[in-house]
CSV table of C-alpha atoms and ligand atoms in Angstrom, one decimal:
chain,number,residue,atom,x,y,z
A,183,MET,CA,77.4,75.9,114.0
A,184,ILE,CA,80.7,76.9,112.4
A,185,THR,CA,80.4,80.3,110.8
A,186,ASP,CA,82.0,81.2,107.5
A,187,TYR,CA,84.5,83.3,109.4
A,188,GLN,CA,85.5,80.5,111.7
A,189,ARG,CA,86.0,78.1,108.7
A,190,LEU,CA,88.1,80.6,106.8
A,191,ALA,CA,90.1,81.5,110.0
A,192,VAL,CA,91.1,77.9,110.6
A,193,MET,CA,92.2,77.4,106.9
A,194,ASN,CA,94.1,80.7,107.0
A,195,LYS,CA,95.9,79.6,110.2
A,196,ASN,CA,96.6,76.1,108.8
A,197,HIS,CA,97.9,77.1,105.3
A,198,LEU,CA,98.7,80.7,104.8
A,199,TRP,CA,102.1,82.2,105.5
A,200,HIS,CA,101.8,86.0,105.5
A,201,PRO,CA,104.4,88.5,104.3
A,202,PHE,CA,106.3,90.6,106.9
A,203,THR,CA,104.3,88.8,109.6
A,204,GLN,CA,105.5,87.0,112.7
A,205,MET,CA,103.0,84.1,112.4
A,206,LYS,CA,103.2,83.2,116.1
A,207,ASP,CA,101.7,86.6,117.0
A,208,TYR,CA,99.3,86.6,114.1
A,209,ASN,CA,97.9,83.1,114.9
A,210,ASN,CA,97.1,84.3,118.4
A,211,SER,CA,95.0,87.1,117.0
A,212,ASP,CA,91.6,87.2,115.2
A,213,PRO,CA,92.5,87.5,111.6
A,214,LEU,CA,90.9,90.2,109.5
A,215,ILE,CA,89.5,88.5,106.4
A,216,ILE,CA,88.4,90.8,103.6
A,217,GLU,CA,85.5,89.9,101.3
A,218,ARG,CA,85.0,92.9,99.1
A,219,GLY,CA,85.7,96.6,98.6
A,220,GLU,CA,83.7,99.6,97.6
A,221,GLY,CA,85.0,103.2,97.3
A,222,ILE,CA,87.7,103.7,99.9
A,223,LYS,CA,86.3,101.0,102.2
A,224,LEU,CA,87.0,97.3,102.6
A,225,TYR,CA,84.4,95.0,104.1
A,226,ASP,CA,85.3,91.8,106.0
A,227,VAL,CA,83.5,88.5,105.9
A,228,GLN,CA,81.5,89.5,109.0
A,229,GLY,CA,80.2,92.6,107.1
A,230,ARG,CA,82.2,95.2,109.0
A,231,ALA,CA,83.5,98.2,107.0
A,232,TYR,CA,86.9,99.7,107.3
A,233,TYR,CA,88.5,102.8,105.8
A,234,ASP,CA,91.5,101.7,103.7
A,235,GLY,CA,93.8,104.2,105.4
A,236,PHE,CA,97.0,102.9,103.9
A,237,SER,CA,95.7,102.2,100.4
A,238,SER,CA,96.2,98.4,100.8
A,239,VAL,CA,99.9,99.1,101.4
A,240,TRP,CA,100.3,102.2,99.3
A,241,LEU,CA,98.7,100.9,96.1
A,242,ASN,CA,95.2,102.1,95.8
A,243,VAL,CA,94.4,105.3,93.9
A,244,HIS,CA,90.7,105.5,92.8
A,245,GLY,CA,89.2,103.3,95.5
A,246,HIS,CA,88.0,99.7,95.2
A,247,ASN,CA,85.5,98.1,92.8
A,248,VAL,CA,85.7,101.1,90.4
A,249,PRO,CA,83.3,100.6,87.5
A,250,GLU,CA,85.7,102.1,84.9
A,251,LEU,CA,88.6,100.0,86.0
A,252,ASN,CA,86.5,96.8,86.3
A,253,GLN,CA,85.2,97.4,82.8
A,254,ALA,CA,88.7,97.9,81.3
A,255,ILE,CA,89.7,94.4,82.7
A,256,THR,CA,86.5,92.8,81.5
A,257,GLU,CA,86.8,94.1,78.0
A,258,GLN,CA,90.4,93.0,77.7
A,259,LEU,CA,89.5,89.6,79.2
A,260,GLY,CA,87.1,89.2,76.3
A,261,ARG,CA,90.1,89.5,73.9
A,262,VAL,CA,93.0,87.8,75.6
A,263,ALA,CA,94.1,87.5,79.2
A,264,HIS,CA,97.8,87.0,78.5
A,265,SER,CA,100.3,86.7,75.7
A,266,THR,CA,104.1,87.0,76.1
A,267,LEU,CA,106.2,90.0,75.4
A,268,LEU,CA,109.2,87.9,74.5
A,269,GLY,CA,109.7,88.7,70.9
A,270,MET,CA,106.1,89.8,70.3
A,271,ALA,CA,103.8,92.6,71.5
A,272,ASN,CA,100.2,93.1,72.6
A,273,ILE,CA,97.9,96.2,72.3
A,274,PRO,CA,97.6,97.4,75.9
A,275,ALA,CA,101.4,97.0,76.5
A,276,ILE,CA,102.2,99.2,73.5
A,277,GLU,CA,99.6,101.8,74.3
A,278,LEU,CA,100.6,102.0,78.0
A,279,ALA,CA,104.3,102.3,77.1
A,280,GLU,CA,103.6,105.3,74.9
A,281,LYS,CA,101.5,106.9,77.7
A,282,LEU,CA,104.1,106.3,80.4
A,283,VAL,CA,106.8,107.9,78.3
A,284,ALA,CA,104.5,110.9,77.8
A,285,ILE,CA,103.9,111.4,81.6
A,286,THR,CA,107.3,110.6,83.1
A,287,PRO,CA,110.3,113.0,83.2
A,288,ALA,CA,111.8,114.1,79.9
A,289,GLY,CA,114.4,111.7,78.4
A,290,LEU,CA,112.8,108.4,79.7
A,291,ASN,CA,111.7,107.0,76.3
A,292,LYS,CA,111.8,103.2,76.8
A,293,VAL,CA,109.6,101.0,79.0
A,294,PHE,CA,110.6,97.6,80.3
A,295,TYR,CA,107.7,95.8,82.1
A,296,SER,CA,107.8,93.5,85.1
A,297,ASP,CA,105.4,92.5,87.8
A,298,SER,CA,106.4,94.1,91.1
A,299,GLY,CA,108.4,97.0,92.5
A,300,ALA,CA,111.2,94.6,93.5
A,301,THR,CA,111.5,93.1,90.0
A,302,GLY,CA,111.5,96.6,88.5
A,303,VAL,CA,114.4,97.5,90.8
A,304,GLU,CA,116.3,94.3,89.8
A,305,ILE,CA,115.9,95.3,86.2
A,306,ALA,CA,117.2,98.9,86.9
A,307,ILE,CA,120.2,97.5,88.7
A,308,LYS,CA,121.0,94.9,86.0
A,309,MET,CA,120.5,97.5,83.3
A,310,ALA,CA,122.8,100.0,85.0
A,311,PHE,CA,125.5,97.3,85.5
A,312,GLN,CA,125.3,96.0,81.9
A,313,TYR,CA,125.2,99.6,80.6
A,314,TRP,CA,128.8,100.1,81.6
A,315,HIS,CA,129.8,96.5,80.7
A,316,ASN,CA,128.4,96.9,77.1
A,317,GLN,CA,130.7,99.9,76.7
A,318,GLY,CA,133.7,98.0,77.7
A,319,ILE,CA,133.9,99.7,81.1
A,320,GLY,CA,134.4,96.8,83.4
A,321,SER,CA,135.2,98.7,86.6
A,322,LYS,CA,131.9,100.4,87.2
A,323,THR,CA,130.1,97.6,89.1
A,324,LYS,CA,129.1,99.1,92.5
A,325,PHE,CA,126.0,100.9,93.7
A,326,ILE,CA,125.4,103.7,96.1
A,327,THR,CA,122.3,103.6,98.2
A,328,MET,CA,121.0,105.6,101.2
A,329,ASN,CA,120.8,104.7,104.8
A,330,GLN,CA,117.5,103.0,105.7
A,331,ALA,CA,116.6,102.6,102.0
A,332,TYR,CA,114.0,100.1,100.9
A,333,HIS,CA,113.8,98.9,97.3
A,334,GLY,CA,111.9,95.6,97.6
A,335,ASP,CA,112.6,92.1,98.8
A,336,THR,CA,114.4,90.2,96.0
A,337,ILE,CA,118.2,89.7,96.5
A,338,GLY,CA,119.4,92.5,94.2
A,339,ALA,CA,116.9,94.9,95.7
A,340,VAL,CA,117.9,93.8,99.2
A,341,SER,CA,121.6,94.4,98.3
A,342,VAL,CA,120.7,98.1,97.8
A,343,GLY,CA,118.5,98.0,100.8
A,344,ALA,CA,119.7,99.4,104.1
A,345,ILE,CA,117.1,98.6,106.8
A,346,PRO,CA,119.0,96.4,109.3
A,347,LEU,CA,115.9,94.7,110.6
A,348,TYR,CA,114.9,93.4,107.2
A,349,HIS,CA,118.2,93.1,105.4
A,350,ASP,CA,121.0,92.2,107.9
A,351,VAL,CA,120.2,88.5,108.1
A,352,PHE,CA,120.8,88.2,104.3
A,353,ARG,CA,124.0,90.2,104.3
A,354,PRO,CA,126.3,87.2,103.6
A,355,MET,CA,124.5,86.5,100.3
A,356,LEU,CA,124.3,90.1,99.1
A,357,PHE,CA,126.5,92.2,96.9
A,358,PRO,CA,128.0,95.0,98.9
A,359,SER,CA,126.8,98.6,98.3
A,360,HIS,CA,128.1,102.0,99.4
A,361,VAL,CA,125.7,103.6,101.9
A,362,ILE,CA,125.4,107.4,102.3
A,363,PRO,CA,123.4,109.0,105.1
A,364,TYR,CA,119.8,109.9,104.4
A,365,PRO,CA,118.9,113.4,105.5
A,366,TYR,CA,116.7,112.6,108.4
A,367,ALA,CA,116.3,116.1,109.8
A,368,TYR,CA,114.3,115.2,112.9
A,369,ARG,CA,117.0,112.8,114.1
A,370,HIS,CA,120.0,114.8,113.1
A,371,GLU,CA,121.7,116.9,115.7
A,372,GLY,CA,122.2,119.9,113.4
A,373,GLY,CA,118.6,119.7,112.0
A,374,GLU,CA,117.7,120.0,108.4
A,375,THR,CA,120.6,122.1,107.1
A,376,LYS,CA,123.3,119.9,108.6
A,377,ALA,CA,121.5,116.7,107.6
A,378,LEU,CA,121.4,117.9,104.0
A,379,GLU,CA,125.1,118.9,104.1
A,380,ALA,CA,126.1,115.6,105.5
A,381,THR,CA,124.3,113.7,102.8
A,382,LEU,CA,125.8,115.8,100.0
A,383,ALA,CA,129.3,115.8,101.5
A,384,ALA,CA,129.2,112.0,101.7
A,385,LEU,CA,128.0,111.6,98.2
A,386,HIS,CA,130.6,114.1,96.9
A,387,HIS,CA,133.4,112.3,98.7
A,388,LEU,CA,132.4,108.9,97.4
A,389,LEU,CA,132.1,110.2,93.8
A,390,GLU,CA,135.3,112.1,94.1
A,391,THR,CA,137.3,109.1,95.2
A,392,ARG,CA,135.4,106.1,93.6
A,393,ALA,CA,133.2,107.2,90.7
A,394,ASP,CA,135.2,104.9,88.4
A,395,GLU,CA,133.9,101.9,90.4
A,396,ILE,CA,130.3,103.0,90.6
A,397,ALA,CA,127.6,102.1,88.2
A,398,ALA,CA,124.7,104.0,89.8
A,399,LEU,CA,123.1,105.7,92.7
A,400,ILE,CA,119.6,104.4,93.6
A,401,VAL,CA,117.3,106.7,95.6
A,402,GLU,CA,113.7,106.9,96.7
A,403,PRO,CA,113.1,110.5,95.4
A,404,ILE,CA,111.8,113.1,97.9
A,405,VAL,CA,110.2,110.7,100.3
A,406,GLN,CA,111.9,107.6,101.8
A,407,GLY,CA,108.9,105.4,102.4
A,408,ALA,CA,109.6,102.2,104.4
A,409,SER,CA,112.1,103.9,106.7
A,410,GLY,CA,109.2,106.0,108.2
A,411,ILE,CA,108.0,108.4,105.5
A,412,ILE,CA,111.0,110.7,105.8
A,413,VAL,CA,110.9,113.8,103.5
A,414,MET,CA,114.1,115.1,102.0
A,415,PRO,CA,115.1,118.7,102.6
A,416,HIS,CA,114.3,120.9,99.6
A,417,GLY,CA,116.9,120.7,96.8
A,418,CYS,CA,118.5,117.5,98.0
A,419,LEU,CA,117.4,115.3,95.1
A,420,ARG,CA,118.3,117.9,92.5
A,421,GLN,CA,121.8,118.3,93.9
A,422,MET,CA,122.3,114.6,94.1
A,423,ALA,CA,121.2,114.3,90.5
A,424,ALA,CA,123.6,117.0,89.4
A,425,MET,CA,126.5,115.3,91.2
A,426,CYS,CA,125.7,112.0,89.5
A,427,ARG,CA,125.7,113.7,86.1
A,428,LYS,CA,129.0,115.4,86.8
A,429,TYR,CA,130.8,112.3,87.9
A,430,ASP,CA,129.3,110.0,85.2
A,431,VAL,CA,127.3,107.8,87.5
A,432,LEU,CA,123.7,106.8,86.6
A,433,LEU,CA,120.8,107.9,88.7
A,434,ILE,CA,118.1,105.3,89.4
A,435,ALA,CA,114.9,106.8,90.8
A,436,ASP,CA,112.7,104.3,92.7
A,437,GLU,CA,109.3,105.9,92.3
A,438,VAL,CA,107.5,102.7,93.3
A,439,ALA,CA,105.9,104.4,96.4
A,440,THR,CA,106.0,108.1,95.3
A,441,GLY,CA,104.8,107.7,91.7
A,442,PHE,CA,101.3,108.4,90.3
A,443,GLY,CA,100.3,111.6,92.2
A,444,ARG,CA,101.1,110.4,95.7
A,445,THR,CA,103.3,113.3,96.5
A,446,GLY,CA,101.2,116.0,94.8
A,447,ALA,CA,103.1,115.7,91.5
A,448,MET,CA,102.7,112.9,89.0
A,449,PHE,CA,106.2,111.8,90.0
A,450,ALA,CA,108.3,112.9,92.9
A,451,CYS,CA,111.2,113.7,90.5
A,452,ASP,CA,108.9,116.4,88.9
A,453,LEU,CA,109.0,118.3,92.2
A,454,GLU,CA,112.7,119.1,91.6
A,455,ASP,CA,112.8,118.9,87.8
A,456,VAL,CA,115.0,115.8,87.9
A,457,SER,CA,115.3,113.4,84.9
A,458,PRO,CA,116.9,110.2,86.1
A,459,ASP,CA,118.6,107.7,83.8
A,460,LEU,CA,116.4,104.9,85.0
A,461,MET,CA,113.1,105.1,86.8
A,462,VAL,CA,111.1,102.3,88.5
A,463,ILE,CA,107.4,102.5,88.9
A,464,GLY,CA,104.9,100.0,90.4
A,465,LYS,CA,102.3,100.2,93.2
A,466,GLY,CA,99.9,102.8,91.9
A,467,LEU,CA,100.6,102.1,88.2
A,468,THR,CA,97.4,100.0,87.9
A,469,GLY,CA,95.5,102.1,90.4
A,470,GLY,CA,96.2,99.3,92.8
A,471,TYR,CA,94.4,96.6,90.8
A,472,LEU,CA,97.0,94.2,89.3
A,473,PRO,CA,100.7,93.5,89.6
A,474,VAL,CA,102.4,95.5,86.9
A,475,ALA,CA,105.6,97.4,87.3
A,476,ALA,CA,107.9,99.1,84.8
A,477,THR,CA,111.5,100.3,84.5
A,478,LEU,CA,111.9,103.3,82.3
A,479,ALA,CA,115.2,104.0,80.6
A,480,SER,CA,116.8,106.9,78.8
A,481,ASP,CA,117.8,106.7,75.2
A,482,VAL,CA,121.4,106.7,76.2
A,483,VAL,CA,121.0,103.6,78.4
A,484,TYR,CA,118.9,101.9,75.7
A,485,GLU,CA,121.5,102.6,73.0
A,486,ALA,CA,124.2,100.8,75.0
A,487,PHE,CA,122.3,97.6,74.4
A,488,TYR,CA,121.4,98.2,70.8
A,489,ALA,CA,123.9,96.3,68.7
A,490,ASP,CA,124.3,93.5,66.3
A,491,TYR,CA,123.3,90.2,67.9
A,492,HIS,CA,126.8,88.7,67.9
A,493,GLU,CA,128.1,91.5,70.0
A,494,GLN,CA,126.2,90.0,72.9
A,495,LYS,CA,124.8,93.2,74.3
A,496,THR,CA,121.2,92.0,74.6
A,497,PHE,CA,119.4,92.5,77.9
A,498,PHE,CA,118.8,88.9,78.8
A,499,HIS,CA,116.0,89.4,81.4
A,500,GLY,CA,112.3,88.8,81.4
A,501,HIS,CA,109.4,87.4,83.4
A,502,SER,CA,106.5,85.1,82.4
A,503,TYR,CA,103.9,87.8,82.9
A,504,THR,CA,106.0,90.8,81.5
A,505,GLY,CA,103.6,93.2,79.8
A,506,ASN,CA,100.4,91.4,80.9
A,507,PRO,CA,97.5,92.7,78.8
A,508,LEU,CA,95.0,92.8,81.7
A,509,GLY,CA,97.3,94.7,83.9
A,510,CYS,CA,98.3,97.1,81.1
A,511,ALA,CA,94.6,97.7,80.2
A,512,VAL,CA,93.7,98.6,83.8
A,513,ALA,CA,96.8,100.9,84.0
A,514,LEU,CA,95.6,102.7,80.9
A,515,ALA,CA,92.1,103.1,82.4
A,516,SER,CA,93.6,104.4,85.6
A,517,LEU,CA,95.7,107.0,83.8
A,518,LYS,CA,92.5,108.1,81.9
A,519,LEU,CA,90.8,108.7,85.3
A,520,PHE,CA,93.9,110.7,86.4
A,521,GLU,CA,93.3,113.1,83.5
A,522,GLU,CA,89.5,113.2,83.6
A,523,ARG,CA,89.4,113.7,87.3
A,524,ASN,CA,92.4,116.0,87.6
A,525,MET,CA,93.7,113.7,90.3
A,526,VAL,CA,97.2,115.3,90.8
A,527,GLU,CA,95.8,118.7,91.4
A,528,GLY,CA,93.2,117.1,93.7
A,529,VAL,CA,96.0,115.6,95.7
A,530,ARG,CA,97.5,119.1,96.3
A,531,THR,CA,94.2,120.5,97.6
A,532,LYS,CA,93.5,117.5,99.7
A,533,ALA,CA,97.0,117.5,101.1
A,534,ALA,CA,96.6,121.1,102.3
A,535,PHE,CA,93.3,120.0,104.0
A,536,VAL,CA,95.0,117.1,105.7
A,537,GLU,CA,97.9,119.2,106.9
A,538,HIS,CA,95.5,121.7,108.5
A,539,LYS,CA,93.6,118.9,110.2
A,540,LEU,CA,96.7,117.1,111.4
A,541,ALA,CA,98.1,120.3,113.0
A,542,ALA,CA,95.7,119.6,115.9
A,543,LEU,CA,97.9,116.6,116.8
A,544,LYS,CA,101.2,118.6,116.8
A,545,ASP,CA,101.1,119.5,120.5
A,546,ARG,CA,100.2,116.1,121.8
A,547,PRO,CA,102.8,114.9,124.3
A,548,HIS,CA,103.9,111.8,122.3
A,549,VAL,CA,103.7,113.1,118.7
A,550,GLY,CA,107.3,113.7,117.8
A,551,GLU,CA,107.0,114.8,114.2
A,552,ILE,CA,104.3,114.8,111.6
A,553,ARG,CA,105.8,114.3,108.1
A,554,GLN,CA,103.9,114.8,104.9
A,555,LYS,CA,104.3,115.1,101.2
A,556,GLY,CA,101.1,115.1,99.3
A,557,LEU,CA,99.0,112.3,100.6
A,558,MET,CA,101.9,110.4,102.1
A,559,ILE,CA,102.0,110.9,105.8
A,560,GLY,CA,104.0,109.5,108.7
A,561,ILE,CA,103.5,110.4,112.3
A,562,GLU,CA,106.5,109.6,114.5
A,563,LEU,CA,105.5,108.8,118.1
A,564,VAL,CA,108.1,109.3,120.8
A,565,ARG,CA,108.3,108.4,124.5
A,566,ASP,CA,109.6,111.9,125.4
A,567,LYS,CA,108.8,114.8,123.2
A,568,ALA,CA,111.5,117.2,124.5
A,569,SER,CA,114.4,114.7,124.2
A,570,ARG,CA,112.9,112.9,121.2
A,571,GLU,CA,113.6,109.6,123.0
A,572,PRO,CA,111.9,106.9,120.9
A,573,TYR,CA,109.7,104.2,122.3
A,574,ASP,CA,111.4,100.9,122.8
A,575,TRP,CA,110.6,98.7,119.7
A,576,ALA,CA,109.4,95.9,122.1
A,577,GLU,CA,106.6,98.2,123.2
A,578,GLN,CA,105.1,97.9,119.6
A,579,ILE,CA,103.5,101.3,120.0
A,580,GLY,CA,102.9,101.6,116.3
A,581,VAL,CA,101.3,98.1,116.1
A,582,ARG,CA,99.1,98.9,119.1
A,583,THR,CA,98.0,102.3,117.7
A,584,SER,CA,97.1,100.7,114.4
A,585,LEU,CA,95.1,97.9,116.1
A,586,ARG,CA,93.2,100.6,117.9
A,587,ALA,CA,92.5,102.3,114.6
A,588,ARG,CA,91.2,99.0,113.2
A,589,GLU,CA,88.8,98.7,116.2
A,590,LEU,CA,87.6,102.2,115.2
A,591,SER,CA,87.2,101.1,111.6
A,592,MET,CA,90.3,102.2,109.8
A,593,LEU,CA,93.1,100.0,108.4
A,594,THR,CA,96.7,101.0,108.4
A,595,ARG,CA,100.1,99.4,109.1
A,596,PRO,CA,102.9,101.1,111.0
A,597,LEU,CA,106.6,101.4,110.3
A,598,GLY,CA,108.1,100.9,113.7
A,599,ASN,CA,107.0,103.9,115.8
A,600,VAL,CA,105.7,105.7,112.8
A,601,ILE,CA,102.0,105.7,112.1
A,602,VAL,CA,101.3,105.6,108.4
A,603,PHE,CA,98.4,107.5,106.8
A,604,ILE,CA,98.4,106.9,103.0
A,605,PRO,CA,94.8,107.2,101.9
A,606,PRO,CA,93.5,106.4,98.4
A,607,LEU,CA,93.9,109.6,96.3
A,608,VAL,CA,90.2,109.5,95.5
A,609,SER,CA,89.3,110.1,99.2
A,610,SER,CA,86.9,113.0,99.7
A,611,GLU,CA,87.6,115.7,102.4
A,612,ALA,CA,84.8,114.3,104.5
A,613,GLU,CA,86.4,110.8,104.3
A,614,LEU,CA,89.8,112.3,105.0
A,615,GLU,CA,88.4,114.1,108.1
A,616,ALA,CA,86.8,110.9,109.3
A,617,MET,CA,90.0,109.0,109.0
A,618,ILE,CA,92.0,111.7,110.7
A,619,ASP,CA,89.6,111.6,113.6
A,620,ILE,CA,90.2,107.9,114.0
A,621,LEU,CA,94.0,108.4,113.7
A,622,ALA,CA,93.9,111.1,116.4
A,623,GLU,CA,91.7,109.0,118.7
A,624,SER,CA,93.9,106.0,118.3
A,625,ILE,CA,97.1,107.9,119.0
A,626,ILE,CA,95.7,109.7,122.0
A,627,SER,CA,94.1,106.6,123.5
A,628,VAL,CA,97.3,104.5,123.1
A,629,THR,CA,99.9,107.0,124.0
A,630,GLU,CA,98.0,109.0,126.6
A,631,GLY,CA,95.6,106.4,127.8
A,632,GLY,CA,92.8,108.8,127.4
A,633,SER,CA,90.4,110.0,124.7
A,634,ILE,CA,89.9,113.2,122.8
A,635,ALA,CA,86.4,113.7,124.3
B,80,PLP,C1,107.0,98.9,97.9
B,80,PLP,C2,108.3,99.3,97.4
B,80,PLP,C3,109.1,98.5,96.6
B,80,PLP,C4,108.8,97.1,96.3
B,80,PLP,O1,107.6,96.9,95.5
B,80,PLP,P1,106.9,95.5,95.5
B,80,PLP,O2,105.9,95.6,94.5
B,80,PLP,O3,106.4,95.3,96.9
B,80,PLP,O4,108.0,94.5,95.2
B,80,PLP,C5,110.3,99.1,96.0
B,80,PLP,N1,110.6,100.3,96.3
B,80,PLP,C6,109.9,101.2,97.1
B,80,PLP,C7,110.3,102.5,97.3
B,80,PLP,C8,108.7,100.7,97.6
B,80,PLP,O5,108.0,101.5,98.4
């Protein structure tokens, strides 16, 4: 008899094309098919439970199947599922915009909705570009980004992306951006101080020589995510922001990964008191429930578009589902839980607990560096600890370690040789400890061929 699993696995293989997945490898493996979620666990169609150790790719905040969030959607569904934001408004979109302005850094007073981090980035890029155009400054058209940056997969976002593996194939169709080094202390000869100096010097040089051609700098504040969870040296973001201000270049903070408590502050910009001109949020905005993103703009940016119609300064951009009421309703309910449950403070306490527990892994022979900001953790595995020699990419050490974790009932997805641990913010200390035990066991068994016991 064909089981449900076999039936679904065949259809999956026949018809689904998965993101960021070499389908030839995937189709030779047994697919994981999720049926439901509860708390921080996901259950597959065969009834096996897994810890969601990467928050379903960095989205989930309060866990799965949360009564308060479910209820917010159901109540809104009883009113209306969707109505457009083109020239009209809806209740949850208004209420959420007010709330977002209240919790984001000072000065960001306008909210433009979209439906993914990438579209939010496109909007920020187009706003920055048109901001200068609308003022009659036609020369400021270029963007600065940071080495190994990731801002999403649409063409504009890829144009300010700098991860060769993902982005190089598309280079001929992209607009060129200036790339400055990201301060990756572990892989910089001079360590943290020199890495920071190199970044600031490169930015300074670019601004000194070309500020009149540059519209904006886009940055993943404090933690560069997709490159391998790389934490900036203290003060880097603040100094970059000050330089942008001085040279009249806009600052776009891409908080898609870092926003909503993930780093131990509501937004990573808060950690260094930075108020960007444009800020992109997504991922955790709806608690990981529905695809809503937003681009927040300062009054100064907004006012450059505010004019008589015939001046043609309108921002001609929008998406079918911009300001979706179901998504906005669940985002509001999520933010209510943030307040009621003191989530951000909770992240700081839990982060200290996690740091303490992970310290036991520091001396393992293939653990190169453990990087952490709040509940955003990356563990870089290396072939040789002393020389920091990386594993060859073809060895797929991260993939193998993550597969081992799955066998031990925890889901995560690596970034090359970096093991990712990004648990839902709601995770209890007992759950965090259980997940860290699985992480440790996976890393040790794959890199040392042994076991902790
Ligand atoms: C995930 C991510 C994006 C893209 O968001 P999508 O919703 O996947 O389009 C953009 N920027 C950063 C920093 C991200 O981590």
